[in-house]
mmCIF file of C-alpha atoms and ligand atoms in Angstrom:
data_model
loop_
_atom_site.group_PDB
_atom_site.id
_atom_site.type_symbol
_atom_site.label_atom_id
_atom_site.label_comp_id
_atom_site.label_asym_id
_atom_site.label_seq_id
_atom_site.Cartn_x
_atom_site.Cartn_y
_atom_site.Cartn_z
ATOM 1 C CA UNK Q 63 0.000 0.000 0.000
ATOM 2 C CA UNK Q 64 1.251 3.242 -1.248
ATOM 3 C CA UNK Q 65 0.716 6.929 0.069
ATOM 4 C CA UNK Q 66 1.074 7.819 -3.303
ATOM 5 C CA UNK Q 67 -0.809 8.214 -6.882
ATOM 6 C CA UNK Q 68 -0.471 4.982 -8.891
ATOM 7 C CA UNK Q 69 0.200 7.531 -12.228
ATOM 8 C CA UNK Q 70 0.842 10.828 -11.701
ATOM 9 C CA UNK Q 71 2.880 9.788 -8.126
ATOM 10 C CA UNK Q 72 1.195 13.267 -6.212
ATOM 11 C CA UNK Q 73 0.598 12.214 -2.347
ATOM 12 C CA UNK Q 74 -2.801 12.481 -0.703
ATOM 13 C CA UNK Q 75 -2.874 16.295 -0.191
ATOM 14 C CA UNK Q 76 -1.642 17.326 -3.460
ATOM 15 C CA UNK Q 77 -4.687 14.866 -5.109
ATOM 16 C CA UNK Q 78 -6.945 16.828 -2.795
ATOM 17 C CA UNK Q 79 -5.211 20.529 -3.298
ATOM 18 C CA UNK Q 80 -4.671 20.357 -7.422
ATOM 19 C CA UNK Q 81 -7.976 19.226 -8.431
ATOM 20 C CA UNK Q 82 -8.832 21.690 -10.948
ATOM 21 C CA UNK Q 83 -11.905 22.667 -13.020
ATOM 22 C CA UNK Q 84 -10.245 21.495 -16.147
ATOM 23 C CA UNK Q 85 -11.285 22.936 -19.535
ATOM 24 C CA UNK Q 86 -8.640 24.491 -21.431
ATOM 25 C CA UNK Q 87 -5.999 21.731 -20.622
ATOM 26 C CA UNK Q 88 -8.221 18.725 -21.632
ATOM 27 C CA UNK Q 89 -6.223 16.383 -24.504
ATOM 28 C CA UNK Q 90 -9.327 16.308 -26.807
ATOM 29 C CA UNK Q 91 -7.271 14.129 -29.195
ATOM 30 C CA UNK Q 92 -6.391 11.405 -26.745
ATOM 31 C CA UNK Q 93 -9.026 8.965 -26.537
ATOM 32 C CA UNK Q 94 -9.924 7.384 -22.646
ATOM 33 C CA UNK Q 95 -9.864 4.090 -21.778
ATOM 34 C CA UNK Q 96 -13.519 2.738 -20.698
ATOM 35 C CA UNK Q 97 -11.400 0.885 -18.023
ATOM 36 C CA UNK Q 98 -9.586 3.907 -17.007
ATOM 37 C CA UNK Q 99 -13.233 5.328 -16.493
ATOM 38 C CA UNK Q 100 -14.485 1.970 -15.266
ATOM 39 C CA UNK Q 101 -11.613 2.157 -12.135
ATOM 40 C CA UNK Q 102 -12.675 6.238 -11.092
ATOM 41 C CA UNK Q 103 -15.998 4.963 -10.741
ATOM 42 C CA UNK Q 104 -15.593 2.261 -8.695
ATOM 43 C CA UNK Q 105 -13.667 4.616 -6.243
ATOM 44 C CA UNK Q 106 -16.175 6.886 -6.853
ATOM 45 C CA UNK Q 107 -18.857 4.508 -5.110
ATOM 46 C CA UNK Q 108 -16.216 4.157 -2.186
ATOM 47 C CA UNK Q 109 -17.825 7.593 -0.978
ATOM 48 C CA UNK Q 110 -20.827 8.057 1.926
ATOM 49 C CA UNK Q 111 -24.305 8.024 0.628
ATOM 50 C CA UNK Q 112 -27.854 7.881 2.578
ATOM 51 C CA UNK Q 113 -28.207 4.741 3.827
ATOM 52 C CA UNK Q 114 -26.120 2.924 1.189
ATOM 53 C CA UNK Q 115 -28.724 2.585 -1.382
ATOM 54 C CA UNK Q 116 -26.763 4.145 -3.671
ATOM 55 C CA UNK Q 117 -29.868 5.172 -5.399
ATOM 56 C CA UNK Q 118 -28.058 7.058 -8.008
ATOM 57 C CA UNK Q 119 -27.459 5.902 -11.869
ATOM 58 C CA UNK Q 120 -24.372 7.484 -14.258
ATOM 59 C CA UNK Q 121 -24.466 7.870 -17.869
ATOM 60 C CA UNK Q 122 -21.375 7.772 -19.208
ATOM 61 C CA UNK Q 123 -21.178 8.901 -23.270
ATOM 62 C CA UNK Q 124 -18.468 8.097 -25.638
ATOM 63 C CA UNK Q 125 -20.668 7.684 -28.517
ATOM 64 C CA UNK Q 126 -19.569 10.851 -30.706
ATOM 65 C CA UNK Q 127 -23.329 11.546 -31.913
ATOM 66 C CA UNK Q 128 -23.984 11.662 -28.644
ATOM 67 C CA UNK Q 129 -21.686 13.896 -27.375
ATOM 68 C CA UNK Q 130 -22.790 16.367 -30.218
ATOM 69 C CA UNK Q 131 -25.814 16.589 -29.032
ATOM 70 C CA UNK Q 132 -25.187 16.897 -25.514
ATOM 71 C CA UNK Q 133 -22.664 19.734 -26.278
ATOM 72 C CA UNK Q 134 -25.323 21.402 -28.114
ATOM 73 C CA UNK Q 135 -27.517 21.365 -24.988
ATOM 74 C CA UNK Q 136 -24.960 22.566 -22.956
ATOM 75 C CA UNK Q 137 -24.559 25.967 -25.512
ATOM 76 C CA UNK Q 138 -28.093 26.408 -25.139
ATOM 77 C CA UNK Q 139 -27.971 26.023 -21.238
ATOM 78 C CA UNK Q 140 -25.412 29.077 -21.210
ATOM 79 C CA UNK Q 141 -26.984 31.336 -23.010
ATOM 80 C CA UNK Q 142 -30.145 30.623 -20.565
ATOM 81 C CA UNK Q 143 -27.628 31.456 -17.888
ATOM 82 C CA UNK Q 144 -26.421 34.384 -19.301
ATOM 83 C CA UNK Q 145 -29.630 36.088 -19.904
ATOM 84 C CA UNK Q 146 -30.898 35.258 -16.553
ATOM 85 C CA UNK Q 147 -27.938 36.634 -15.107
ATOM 86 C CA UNK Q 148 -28.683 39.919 -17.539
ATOM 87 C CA UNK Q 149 -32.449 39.533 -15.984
ATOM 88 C CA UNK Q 150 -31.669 40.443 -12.686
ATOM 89 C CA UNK Q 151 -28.865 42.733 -13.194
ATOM 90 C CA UNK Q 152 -31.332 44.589 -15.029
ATOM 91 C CA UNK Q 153 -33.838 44.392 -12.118
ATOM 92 C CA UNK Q 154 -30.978 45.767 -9.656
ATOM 93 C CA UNK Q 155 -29.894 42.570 -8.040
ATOM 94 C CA UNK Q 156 -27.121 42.224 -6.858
ATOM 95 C CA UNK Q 157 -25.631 39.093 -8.646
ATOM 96 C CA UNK Q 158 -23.999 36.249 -6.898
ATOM 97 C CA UNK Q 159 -20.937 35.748 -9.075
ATOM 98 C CA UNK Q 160 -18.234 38.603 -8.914
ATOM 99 C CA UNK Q 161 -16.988 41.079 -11.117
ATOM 100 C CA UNK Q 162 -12.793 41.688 -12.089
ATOM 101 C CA UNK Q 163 -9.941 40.153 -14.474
ATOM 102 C CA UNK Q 164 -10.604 36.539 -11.999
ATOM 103 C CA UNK Q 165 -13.671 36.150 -13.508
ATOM 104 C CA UNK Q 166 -12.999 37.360 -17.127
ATOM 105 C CA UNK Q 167 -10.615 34.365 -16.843
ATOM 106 C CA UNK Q 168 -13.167 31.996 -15.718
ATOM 107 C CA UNK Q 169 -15.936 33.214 -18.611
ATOM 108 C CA UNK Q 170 -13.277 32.833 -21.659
ATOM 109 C CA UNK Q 171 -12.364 29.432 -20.052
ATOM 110 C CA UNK Q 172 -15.854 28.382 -20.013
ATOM 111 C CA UNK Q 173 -16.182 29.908 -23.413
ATOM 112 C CA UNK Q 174 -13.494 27.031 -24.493
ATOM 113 C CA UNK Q 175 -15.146 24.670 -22.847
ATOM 114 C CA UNK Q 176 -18.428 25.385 -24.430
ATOM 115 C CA UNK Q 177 -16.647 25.195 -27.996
ATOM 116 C CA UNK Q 178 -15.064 22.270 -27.306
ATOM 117 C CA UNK Q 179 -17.400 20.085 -25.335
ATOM 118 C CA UNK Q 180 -18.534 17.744 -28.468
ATOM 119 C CA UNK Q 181 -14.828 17.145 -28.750
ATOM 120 C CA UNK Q 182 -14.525 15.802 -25.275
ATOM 121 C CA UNK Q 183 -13.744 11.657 -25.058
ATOM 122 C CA UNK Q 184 -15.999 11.468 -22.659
ATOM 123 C CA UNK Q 185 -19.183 12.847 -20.832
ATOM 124 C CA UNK Q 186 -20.182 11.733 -17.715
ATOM 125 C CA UNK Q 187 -23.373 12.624 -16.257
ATOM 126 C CA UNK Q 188 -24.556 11.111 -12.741
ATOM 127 C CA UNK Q 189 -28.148 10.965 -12.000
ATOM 128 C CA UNK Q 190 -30.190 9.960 -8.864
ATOM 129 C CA UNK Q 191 -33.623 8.667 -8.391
ATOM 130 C CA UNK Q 192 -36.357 11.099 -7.481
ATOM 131 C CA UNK Q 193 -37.237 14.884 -8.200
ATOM 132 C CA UNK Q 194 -36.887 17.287 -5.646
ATOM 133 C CA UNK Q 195 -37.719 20.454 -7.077
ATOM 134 C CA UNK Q 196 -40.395 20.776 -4.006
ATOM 135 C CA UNK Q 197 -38.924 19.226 -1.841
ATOM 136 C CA UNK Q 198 -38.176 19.732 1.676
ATOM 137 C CA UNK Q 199 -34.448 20.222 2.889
ATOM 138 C CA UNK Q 200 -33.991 17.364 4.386
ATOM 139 C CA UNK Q 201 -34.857 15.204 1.710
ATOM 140 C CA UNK Q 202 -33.157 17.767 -0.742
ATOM 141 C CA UNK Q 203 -29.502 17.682 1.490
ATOM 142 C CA UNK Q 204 -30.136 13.896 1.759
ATOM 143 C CA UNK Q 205 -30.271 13.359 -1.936
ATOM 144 C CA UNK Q 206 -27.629 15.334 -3.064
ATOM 145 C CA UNK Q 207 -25.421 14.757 -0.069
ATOM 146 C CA UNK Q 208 -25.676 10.823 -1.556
ATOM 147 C CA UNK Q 209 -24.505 11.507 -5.050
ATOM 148 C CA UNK Q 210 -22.023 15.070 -4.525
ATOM 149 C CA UNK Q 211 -19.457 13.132 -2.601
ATOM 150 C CA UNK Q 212 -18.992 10.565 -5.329
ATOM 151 C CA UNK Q 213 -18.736 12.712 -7.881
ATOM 152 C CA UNK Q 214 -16.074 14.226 -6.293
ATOM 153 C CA UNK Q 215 -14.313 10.978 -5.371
ATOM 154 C CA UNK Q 216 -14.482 10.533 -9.227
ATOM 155 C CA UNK Q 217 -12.897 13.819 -9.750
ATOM 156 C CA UNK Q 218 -10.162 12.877 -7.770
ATOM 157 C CA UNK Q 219 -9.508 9.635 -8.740
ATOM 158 C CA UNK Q 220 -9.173 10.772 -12.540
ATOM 159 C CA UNK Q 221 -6.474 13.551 -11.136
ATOM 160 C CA UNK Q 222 -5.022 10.295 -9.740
ATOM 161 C CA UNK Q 223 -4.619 9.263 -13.270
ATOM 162 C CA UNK Q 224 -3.415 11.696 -15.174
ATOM 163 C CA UNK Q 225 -7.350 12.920 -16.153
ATOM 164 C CA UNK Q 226 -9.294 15.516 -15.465
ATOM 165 C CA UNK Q 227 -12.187 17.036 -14.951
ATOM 166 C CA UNK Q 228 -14.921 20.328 -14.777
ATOM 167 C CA UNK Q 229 -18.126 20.087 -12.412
ATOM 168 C CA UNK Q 230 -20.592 21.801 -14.580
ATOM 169 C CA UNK Q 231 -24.116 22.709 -13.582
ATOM 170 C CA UNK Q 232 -24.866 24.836 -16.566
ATOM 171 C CA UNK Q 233 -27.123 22.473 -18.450
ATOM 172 C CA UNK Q 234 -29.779 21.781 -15.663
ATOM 173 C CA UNK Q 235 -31.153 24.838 -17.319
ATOM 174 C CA UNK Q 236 -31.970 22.161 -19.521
ATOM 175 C CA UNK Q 237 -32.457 19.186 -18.019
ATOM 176 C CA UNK Q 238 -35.419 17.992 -19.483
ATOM 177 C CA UNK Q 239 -33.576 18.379 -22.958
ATOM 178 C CA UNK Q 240 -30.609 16.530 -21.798
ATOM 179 C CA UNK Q 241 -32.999 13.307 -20.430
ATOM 180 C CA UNK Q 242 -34.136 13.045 -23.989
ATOM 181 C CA UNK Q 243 -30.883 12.912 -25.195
ATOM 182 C CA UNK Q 244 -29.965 10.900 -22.823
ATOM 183 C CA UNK Q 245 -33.214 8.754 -22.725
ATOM 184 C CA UNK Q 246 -32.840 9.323 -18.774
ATOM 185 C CA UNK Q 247 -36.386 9.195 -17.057
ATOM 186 C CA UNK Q 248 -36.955 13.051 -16.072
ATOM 187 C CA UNK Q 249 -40.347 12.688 -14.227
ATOM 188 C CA UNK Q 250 -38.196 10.371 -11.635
ATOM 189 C CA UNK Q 251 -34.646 11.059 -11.758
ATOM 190 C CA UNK Q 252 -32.632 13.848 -11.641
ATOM 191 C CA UNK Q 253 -28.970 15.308 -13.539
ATOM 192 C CA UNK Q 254 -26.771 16.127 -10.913
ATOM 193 C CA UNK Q 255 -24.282 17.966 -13.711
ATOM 194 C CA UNK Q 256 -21.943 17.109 -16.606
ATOM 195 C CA UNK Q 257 -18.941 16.132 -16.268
ATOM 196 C CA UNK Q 258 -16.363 16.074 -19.401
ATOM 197 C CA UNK Q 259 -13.387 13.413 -18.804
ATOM 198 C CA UNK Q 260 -10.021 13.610 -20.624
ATOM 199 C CA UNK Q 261 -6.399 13.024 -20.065
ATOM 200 C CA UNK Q 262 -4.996 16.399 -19.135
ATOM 201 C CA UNK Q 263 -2.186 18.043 -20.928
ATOM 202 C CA UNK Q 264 0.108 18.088 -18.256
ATOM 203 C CA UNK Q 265 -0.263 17.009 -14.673
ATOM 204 C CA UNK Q 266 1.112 19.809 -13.098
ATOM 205 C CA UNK Q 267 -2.027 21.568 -11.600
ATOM 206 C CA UNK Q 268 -1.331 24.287 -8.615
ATOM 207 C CA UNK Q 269 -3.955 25.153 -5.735
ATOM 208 C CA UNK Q 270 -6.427 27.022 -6.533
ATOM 209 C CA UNK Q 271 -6.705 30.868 -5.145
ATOM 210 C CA UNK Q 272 -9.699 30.487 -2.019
ATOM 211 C CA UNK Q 273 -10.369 32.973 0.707
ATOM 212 C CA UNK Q 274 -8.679 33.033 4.038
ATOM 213 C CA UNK Q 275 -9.751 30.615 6.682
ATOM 214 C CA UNK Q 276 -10.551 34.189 8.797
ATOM 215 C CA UNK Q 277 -13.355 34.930 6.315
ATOM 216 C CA UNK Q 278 -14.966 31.406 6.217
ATOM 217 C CA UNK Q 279 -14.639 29.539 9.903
ATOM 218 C CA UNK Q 280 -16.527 30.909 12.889
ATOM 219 C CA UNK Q 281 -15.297 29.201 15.744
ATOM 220 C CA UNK Q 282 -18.455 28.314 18.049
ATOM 221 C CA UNK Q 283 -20.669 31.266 17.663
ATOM 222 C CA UNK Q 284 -21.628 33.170 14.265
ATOM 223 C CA UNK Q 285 -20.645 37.127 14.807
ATOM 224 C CA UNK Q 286 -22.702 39.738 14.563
ATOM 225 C CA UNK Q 287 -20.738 41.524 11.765
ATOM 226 C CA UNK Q 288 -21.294 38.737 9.432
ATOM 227 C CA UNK Q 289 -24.007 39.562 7.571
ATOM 228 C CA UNK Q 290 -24.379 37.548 4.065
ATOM 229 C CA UNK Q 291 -26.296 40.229 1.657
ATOM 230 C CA UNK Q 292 -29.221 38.599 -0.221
ATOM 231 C CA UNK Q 293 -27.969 37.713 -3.819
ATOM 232 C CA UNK Q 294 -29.787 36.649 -7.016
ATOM 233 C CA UNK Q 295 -28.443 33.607 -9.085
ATOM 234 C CA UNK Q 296 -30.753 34.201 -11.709
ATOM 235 C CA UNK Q 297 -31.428 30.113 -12.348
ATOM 236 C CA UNK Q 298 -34.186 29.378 -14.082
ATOM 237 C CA UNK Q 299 -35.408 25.815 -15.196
ATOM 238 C CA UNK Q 300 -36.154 25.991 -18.755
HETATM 239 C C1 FMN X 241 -21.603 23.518 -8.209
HETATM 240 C C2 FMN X 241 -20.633 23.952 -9.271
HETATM 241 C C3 FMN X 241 -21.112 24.320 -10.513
HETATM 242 C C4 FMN X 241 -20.234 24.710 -11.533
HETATM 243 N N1 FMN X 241 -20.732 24.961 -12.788
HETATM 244 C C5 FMN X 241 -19.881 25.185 -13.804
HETATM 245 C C6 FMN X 241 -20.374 25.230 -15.149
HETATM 246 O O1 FMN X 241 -21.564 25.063 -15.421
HETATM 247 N N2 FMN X 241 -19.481 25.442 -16.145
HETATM 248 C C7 FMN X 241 -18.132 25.580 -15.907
HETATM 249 O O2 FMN X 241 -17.370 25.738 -16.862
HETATM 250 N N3 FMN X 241 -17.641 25.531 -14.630
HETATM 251 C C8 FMN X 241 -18.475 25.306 -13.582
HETATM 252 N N4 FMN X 241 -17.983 25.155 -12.298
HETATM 253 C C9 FMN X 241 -16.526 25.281 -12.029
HETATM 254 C C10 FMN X 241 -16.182 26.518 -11.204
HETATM 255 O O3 FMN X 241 -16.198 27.650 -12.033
HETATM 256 C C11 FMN X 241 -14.808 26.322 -10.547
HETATM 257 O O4 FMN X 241 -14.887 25.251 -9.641
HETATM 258 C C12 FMN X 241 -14.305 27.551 -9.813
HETATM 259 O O5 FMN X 241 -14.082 28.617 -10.717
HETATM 260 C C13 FMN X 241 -13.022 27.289 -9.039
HETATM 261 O O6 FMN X 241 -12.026 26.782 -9.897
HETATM 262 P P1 FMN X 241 -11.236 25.446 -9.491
HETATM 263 O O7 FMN X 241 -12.263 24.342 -9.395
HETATM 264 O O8 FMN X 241 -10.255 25.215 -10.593
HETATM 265 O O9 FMN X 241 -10.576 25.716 -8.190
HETATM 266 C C14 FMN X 241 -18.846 24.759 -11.272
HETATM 267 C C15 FMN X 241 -18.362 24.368 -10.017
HETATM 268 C C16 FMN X 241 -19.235 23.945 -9.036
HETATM 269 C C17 FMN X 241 -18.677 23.451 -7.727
#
């Protein structure tokens, strides 16, 4: 037993530090393994879930048609996004995602990604059974606190590997497009994202840039001067 990655040889807590949202570094030329897919996912299933049912289903797509279609989705889904998010900056809300050269950086890297998805070996996209769209929060944290931590397993396991990864939410704007596509069973399941897989070009990812622990850990009591401002996310199912 090794404290080490089997591939890339990075120790626990550089697996867990240099995860990255990968988009513009995905090989889109070399294919993946289904094996190589097959092994994430097992580890994937290694993580907590509600009661161990493990009441959740992935679709995994290497079929090229497919993937087309999927990507197209996904284009849709961000112009939805982007016209919500004009929405309610028009109606004076104050929107949730910031403003500066960070995020130019993150919109022309999901810009790529969106141009490139149909190009992508392969698209995973985990679902679990039931809707929750009315749902209570119990039964809303319990369903997605049973799928979330896998997903993330499987993130980590491809890093393992030399592969990577983005979580993307975008195309819940469109979910019920992507079942049909999919042939997934909307009225009883739902998409908990996509989830492009490819080797990465490279394997030398840094840690990402995250607030200081000062900002984001109250120890036992939440202080009066933290006040979270009401935002709007502008998400709309379509
Ligand atoms: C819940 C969630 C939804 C996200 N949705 C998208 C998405 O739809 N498209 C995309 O390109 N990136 C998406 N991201 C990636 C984030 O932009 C990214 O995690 C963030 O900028 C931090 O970068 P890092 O993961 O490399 O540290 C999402 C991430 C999370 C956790």
């Amino acid at each position: 037993m090794t404290n080490q990655s089997p591939v890339t040889g990075l120790t626990a807590e550089e697996v867990l530090t240099t995860t990255r949202t990968v988009r513009r570094r995905l090989d889109l030329g070399r294919p993946v393994e289904r094996e190589v897919v097959e092994d994430c996912l097992r580890i994937a299933f290694q993580a907590p879930n509600g009661s161990n049912v493990q009441s959740y289903r992935w679709i995994v797509v290497d079929d090229p048609a497919t993937r087309r279609a999927m990507a197209e989705v996904y284009r849709a889904a961000l112009g939805d996004q982007l016209a919500a998010s004009e929405r309610a900056r028009a109606a004076g809300a104050r929107s949730v995602y910031p403003t500066g050269a960070a995020q130019d950086r993150i919109s022309r890297s999901v810009t790529h990604l969106v141009d490139h998805m149909h190009e992508v070996p392969v698209l995973v996209v985990p679902t679990f059974t039931g809707r929750f769209d009315a749902a209570g929060m119990f039964d809303q944290a319990s369903a997605w606190g049973s799928v979330l931590p896998a997903v993330w397993n499987f993130m980590l396991a491809l890093r393992t590997r030399g592969l990577g990864s983005a979580w993307t939410t975008l195309h819940l704007h469109r979910e019920r497009e992507m079942a049909e596509v999919l042939g997934i069973p909307h009225e009883h399941t739902t998409q908990a994202g996509l989830f492009p897989v490819a080797y990465t070009l490279g394997t030398d990812f840094r840690p990402g840039p995250r607030a200081d622990l000062e900002r984001l850990v109250h120890w036992n009591r939440w202080p009066n001067e933290d006040r979270p401002e009401a935002v709007a996310f502008g998400h709309k199912e379509g």
